[in-house]
mmCIF file of C-alpha atoms in Angstrom:
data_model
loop_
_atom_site.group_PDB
_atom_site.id
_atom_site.type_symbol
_atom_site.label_atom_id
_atom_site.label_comp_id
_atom_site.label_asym_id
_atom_site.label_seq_id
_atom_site.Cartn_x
_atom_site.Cartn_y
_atom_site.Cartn_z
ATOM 1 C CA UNK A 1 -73.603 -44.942 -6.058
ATOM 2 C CA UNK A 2 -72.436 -48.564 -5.358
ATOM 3 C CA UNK A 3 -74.227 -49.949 -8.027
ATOM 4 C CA UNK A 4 -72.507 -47.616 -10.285
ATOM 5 C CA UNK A 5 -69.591 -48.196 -8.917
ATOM 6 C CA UNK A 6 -69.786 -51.820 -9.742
ATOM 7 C CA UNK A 7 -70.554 -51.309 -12.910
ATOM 8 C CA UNK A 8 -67.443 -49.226 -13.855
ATOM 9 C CA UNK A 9 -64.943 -51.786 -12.132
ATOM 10 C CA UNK A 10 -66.876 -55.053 -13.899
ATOM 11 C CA UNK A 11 -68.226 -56.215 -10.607
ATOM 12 C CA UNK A 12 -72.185 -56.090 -11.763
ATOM 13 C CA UNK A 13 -74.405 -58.909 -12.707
ATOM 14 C CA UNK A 14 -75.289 -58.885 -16.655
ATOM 15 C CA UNK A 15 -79.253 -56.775 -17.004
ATOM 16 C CA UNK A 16 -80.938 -59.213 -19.193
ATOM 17 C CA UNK A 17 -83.329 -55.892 -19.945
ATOM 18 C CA UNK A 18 -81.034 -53.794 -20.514
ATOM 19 C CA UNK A 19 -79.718 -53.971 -24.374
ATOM 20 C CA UNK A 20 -77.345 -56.124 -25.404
ATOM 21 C CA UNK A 21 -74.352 -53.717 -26.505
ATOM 22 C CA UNK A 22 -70.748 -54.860 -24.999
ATOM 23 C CA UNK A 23 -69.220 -52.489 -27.054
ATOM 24 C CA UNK A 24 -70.536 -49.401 -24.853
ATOM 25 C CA UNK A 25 -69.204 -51.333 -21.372
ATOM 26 C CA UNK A 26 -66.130 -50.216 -19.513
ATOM 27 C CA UNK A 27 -63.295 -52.413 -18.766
ATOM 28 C CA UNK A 28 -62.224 -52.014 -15.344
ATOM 29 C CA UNK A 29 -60.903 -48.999 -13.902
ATOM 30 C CA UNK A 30 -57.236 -48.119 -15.294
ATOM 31 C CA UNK A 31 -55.713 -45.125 -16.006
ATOM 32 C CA UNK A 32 -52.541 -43.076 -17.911
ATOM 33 C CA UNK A 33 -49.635 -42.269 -16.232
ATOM 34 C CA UNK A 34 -48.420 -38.661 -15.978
ATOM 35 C CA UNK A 35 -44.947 -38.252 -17.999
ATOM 36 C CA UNK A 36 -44.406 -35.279 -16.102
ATOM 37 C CA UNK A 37 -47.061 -32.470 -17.242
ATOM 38 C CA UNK A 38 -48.910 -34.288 -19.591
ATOM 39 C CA UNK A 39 -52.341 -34.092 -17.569
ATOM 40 C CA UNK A 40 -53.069 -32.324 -21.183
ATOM 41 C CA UNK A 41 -52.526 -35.499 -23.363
ATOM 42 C CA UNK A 42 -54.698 -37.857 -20.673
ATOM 43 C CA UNK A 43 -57.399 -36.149 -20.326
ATOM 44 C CA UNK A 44 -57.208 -35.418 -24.238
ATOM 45 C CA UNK A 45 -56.864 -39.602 -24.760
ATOM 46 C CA UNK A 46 -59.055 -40.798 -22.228
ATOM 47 C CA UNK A 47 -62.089 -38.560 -24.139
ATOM 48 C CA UNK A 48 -61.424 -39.772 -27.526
ATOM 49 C CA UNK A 49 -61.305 -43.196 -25.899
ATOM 50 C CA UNK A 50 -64.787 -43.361 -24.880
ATOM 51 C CA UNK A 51 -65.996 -42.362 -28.389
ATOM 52 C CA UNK A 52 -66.847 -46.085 -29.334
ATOM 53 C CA UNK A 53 -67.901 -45.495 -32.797
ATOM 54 C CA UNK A 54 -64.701 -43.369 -33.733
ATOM 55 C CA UNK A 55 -62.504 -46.585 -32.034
ATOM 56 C CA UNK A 56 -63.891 -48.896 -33.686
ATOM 57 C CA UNK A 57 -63.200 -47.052 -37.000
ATOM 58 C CA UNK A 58 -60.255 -46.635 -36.023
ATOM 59 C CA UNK A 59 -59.021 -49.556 -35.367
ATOM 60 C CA UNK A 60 -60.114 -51.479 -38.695
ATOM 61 C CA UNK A 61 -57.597 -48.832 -40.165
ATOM 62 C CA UNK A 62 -53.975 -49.351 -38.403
ATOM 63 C CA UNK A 63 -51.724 -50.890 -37.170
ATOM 64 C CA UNK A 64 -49.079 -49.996 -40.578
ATOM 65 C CA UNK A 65 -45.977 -48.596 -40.015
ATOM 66 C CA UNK A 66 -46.650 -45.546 -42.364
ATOM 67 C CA UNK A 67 -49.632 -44.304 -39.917
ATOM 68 C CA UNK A 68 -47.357 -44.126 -36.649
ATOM 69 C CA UNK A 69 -49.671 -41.638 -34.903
ATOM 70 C CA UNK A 70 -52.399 -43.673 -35.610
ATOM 71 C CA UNK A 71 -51.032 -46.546 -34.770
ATOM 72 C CA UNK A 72 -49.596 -46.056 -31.225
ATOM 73 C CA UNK A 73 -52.782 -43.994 -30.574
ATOM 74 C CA UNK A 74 -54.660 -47.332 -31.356
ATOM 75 C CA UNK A 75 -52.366 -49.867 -29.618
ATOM 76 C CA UNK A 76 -52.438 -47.438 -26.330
ATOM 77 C CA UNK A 77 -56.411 -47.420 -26.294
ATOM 78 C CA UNK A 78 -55.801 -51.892 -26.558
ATOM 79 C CA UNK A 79 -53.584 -51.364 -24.181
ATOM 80 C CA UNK A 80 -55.879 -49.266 -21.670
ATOM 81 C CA UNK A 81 -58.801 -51.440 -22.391
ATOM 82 C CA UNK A 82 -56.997 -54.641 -21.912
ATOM 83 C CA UNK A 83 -58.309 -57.171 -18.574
ATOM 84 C CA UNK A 84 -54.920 -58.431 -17.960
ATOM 85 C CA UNK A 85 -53.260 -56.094 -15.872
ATOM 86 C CA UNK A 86 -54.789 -53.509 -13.675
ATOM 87 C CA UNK A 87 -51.706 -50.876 -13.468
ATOM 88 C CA UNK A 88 -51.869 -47.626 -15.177
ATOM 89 C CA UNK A 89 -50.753 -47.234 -18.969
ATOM 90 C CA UNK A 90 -47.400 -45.568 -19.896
ATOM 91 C CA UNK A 91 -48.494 -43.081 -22.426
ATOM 92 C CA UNK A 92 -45.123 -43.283 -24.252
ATOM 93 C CA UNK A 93 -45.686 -44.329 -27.737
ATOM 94 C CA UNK A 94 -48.230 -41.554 -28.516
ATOM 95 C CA UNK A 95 -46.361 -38.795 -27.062
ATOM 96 C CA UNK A 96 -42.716 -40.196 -29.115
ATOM 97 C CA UNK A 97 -45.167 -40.156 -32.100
ATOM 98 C CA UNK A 98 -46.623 -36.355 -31.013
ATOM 99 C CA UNK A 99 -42.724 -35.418 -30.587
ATOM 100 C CA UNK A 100 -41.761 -36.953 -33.582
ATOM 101 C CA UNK A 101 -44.026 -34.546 -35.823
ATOM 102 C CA UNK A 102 -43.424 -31.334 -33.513
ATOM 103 C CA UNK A 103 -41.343 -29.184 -31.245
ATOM 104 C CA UNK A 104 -44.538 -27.775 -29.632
ATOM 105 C CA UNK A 105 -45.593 -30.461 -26.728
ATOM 106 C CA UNK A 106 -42.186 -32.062 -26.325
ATOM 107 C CA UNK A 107 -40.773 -30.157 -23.551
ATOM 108 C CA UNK A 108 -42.098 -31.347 -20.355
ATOM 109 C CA UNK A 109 -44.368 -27.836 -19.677
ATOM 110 C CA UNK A 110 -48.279 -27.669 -19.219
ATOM 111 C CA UNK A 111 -50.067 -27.385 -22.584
ATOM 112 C CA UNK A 112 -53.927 -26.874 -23.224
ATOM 113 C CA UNK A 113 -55.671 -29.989 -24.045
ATOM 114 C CA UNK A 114 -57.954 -28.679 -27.167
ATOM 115 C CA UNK A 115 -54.830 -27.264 -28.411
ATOM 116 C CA UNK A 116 -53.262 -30.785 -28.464
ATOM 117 C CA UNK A 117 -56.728 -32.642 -29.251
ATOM 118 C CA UNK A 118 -56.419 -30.141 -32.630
ATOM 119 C CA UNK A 119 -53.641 -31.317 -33.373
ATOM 120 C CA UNK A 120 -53.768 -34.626 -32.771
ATOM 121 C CA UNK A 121 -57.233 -34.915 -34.582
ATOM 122 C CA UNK A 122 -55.067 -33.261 -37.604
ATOM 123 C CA UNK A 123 -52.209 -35.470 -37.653
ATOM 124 C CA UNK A 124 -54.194 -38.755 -37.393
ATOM 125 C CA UNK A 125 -55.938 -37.257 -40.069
ATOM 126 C CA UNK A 126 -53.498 -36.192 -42.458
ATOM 127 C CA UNK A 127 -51.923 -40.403 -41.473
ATOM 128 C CA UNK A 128 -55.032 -41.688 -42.569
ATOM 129 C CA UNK A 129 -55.669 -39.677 -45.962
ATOM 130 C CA UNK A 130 -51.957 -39.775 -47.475
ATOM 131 C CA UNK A 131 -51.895 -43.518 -46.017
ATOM 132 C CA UNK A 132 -51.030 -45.716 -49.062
ATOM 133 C CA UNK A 133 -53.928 -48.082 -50.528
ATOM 134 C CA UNK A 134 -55.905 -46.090 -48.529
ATOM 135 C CA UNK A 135 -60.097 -47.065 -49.139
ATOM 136 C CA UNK A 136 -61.730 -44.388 -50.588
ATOM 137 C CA UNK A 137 -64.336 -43.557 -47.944
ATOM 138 C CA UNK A 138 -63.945 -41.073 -45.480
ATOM 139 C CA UNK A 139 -61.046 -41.386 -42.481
ATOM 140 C CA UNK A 140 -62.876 -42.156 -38.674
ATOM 141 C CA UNK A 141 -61.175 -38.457 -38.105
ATOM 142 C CA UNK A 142 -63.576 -36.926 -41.003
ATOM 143 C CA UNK A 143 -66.477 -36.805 -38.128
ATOM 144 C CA UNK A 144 -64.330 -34.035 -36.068
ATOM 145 C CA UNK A 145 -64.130 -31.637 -38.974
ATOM 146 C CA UNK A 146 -66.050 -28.386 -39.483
ATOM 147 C CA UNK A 147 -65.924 -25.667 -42.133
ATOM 148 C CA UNK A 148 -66.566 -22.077 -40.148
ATOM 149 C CA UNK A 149 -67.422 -19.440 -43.053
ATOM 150 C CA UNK A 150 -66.305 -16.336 -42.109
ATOM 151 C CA UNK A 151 -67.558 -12.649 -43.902
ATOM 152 C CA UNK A 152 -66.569 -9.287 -43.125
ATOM 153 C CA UNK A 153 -68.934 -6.855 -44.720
ATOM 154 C CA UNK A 154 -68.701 -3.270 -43.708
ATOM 155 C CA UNK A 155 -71.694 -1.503 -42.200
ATOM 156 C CA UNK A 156 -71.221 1.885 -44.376
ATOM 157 C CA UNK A 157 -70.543 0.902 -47.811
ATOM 158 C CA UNK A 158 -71.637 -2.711 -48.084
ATOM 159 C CA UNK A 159 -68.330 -4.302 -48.515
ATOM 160 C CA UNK A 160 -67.777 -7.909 -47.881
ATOM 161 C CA UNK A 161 -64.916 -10.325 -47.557
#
């Protein structure tokens, strides 16, 4: 357990054996801080934050003031990640940017967190395709899509739908 818990906060000597992949280690331990109910949107944050692959993609697409989901999602996970300061993260920017596109999580009530990863994942998606001189390959937030087809087909006449 200690030697975990060294390597979480930093403390742990470098494993010349082990691989050499600094993207995959943690920065010390830091954290979000509550806005009053919005255990929903940190634990929602803090899990797309440890997808490395869909930050870094991420990040080599914002920062522009016409993605401002995007963006504040971004500068909150530089924030978060950041050595300099050790006390939690104010959340503030991303839930503004949530608030500014919806009525549905800005009241200070409890919310489901895959309801607002959904939408999240949607907005930052719908940022990143209508963004202008967008590249034309597919947005970081393509990975998180599905297509579910659905058929109804009736058991007495053969009907389908």
């Amino acid at each position: 357990f200690s030697s975990v818990s060294k390597r979480l906060s930093g403390e742990s000597q470098h494993d010349p054996s082990a691989p050499n992949d600094s993207q995959h280690t943690f920065p010390p331990l830091r954290g979000l801080k509550n806005l009053g109910h919005t255990c929903y949107q940190n634990a929602t944050l803090h899990m797309l934050f440890s997808c490395f692959d869909f930050m870094n993609a991420l990040h080599a697409t914002t920062y522009r003031p016409e993605i401002p989901l995007t963006s504040a999602f971004c500068i909150t996970h530089s924030e978060l990640k950041s050595r300099r300061c050790s006390v939690p993260i104010v959340p503030r920017s991303v839930k503004d940017a949530i608030d500014g596109t919806t009525e549905k999580f800005a009241a200070c009530k409890e919310h489901d967190a895959h309801e607002f990863l959904t939408y999240l994942l949607d907005c930052m998606h719908d940022e990143l395709e209508g963004a202008p001189n967008r590249i034309d390959e597919p947005v970081p937030t393509a990975d998180f899509y599905t297509k579910i087809k659905r058929c109804l087909r009736c058991r007495k006449c053969g009907y389908s739908r």
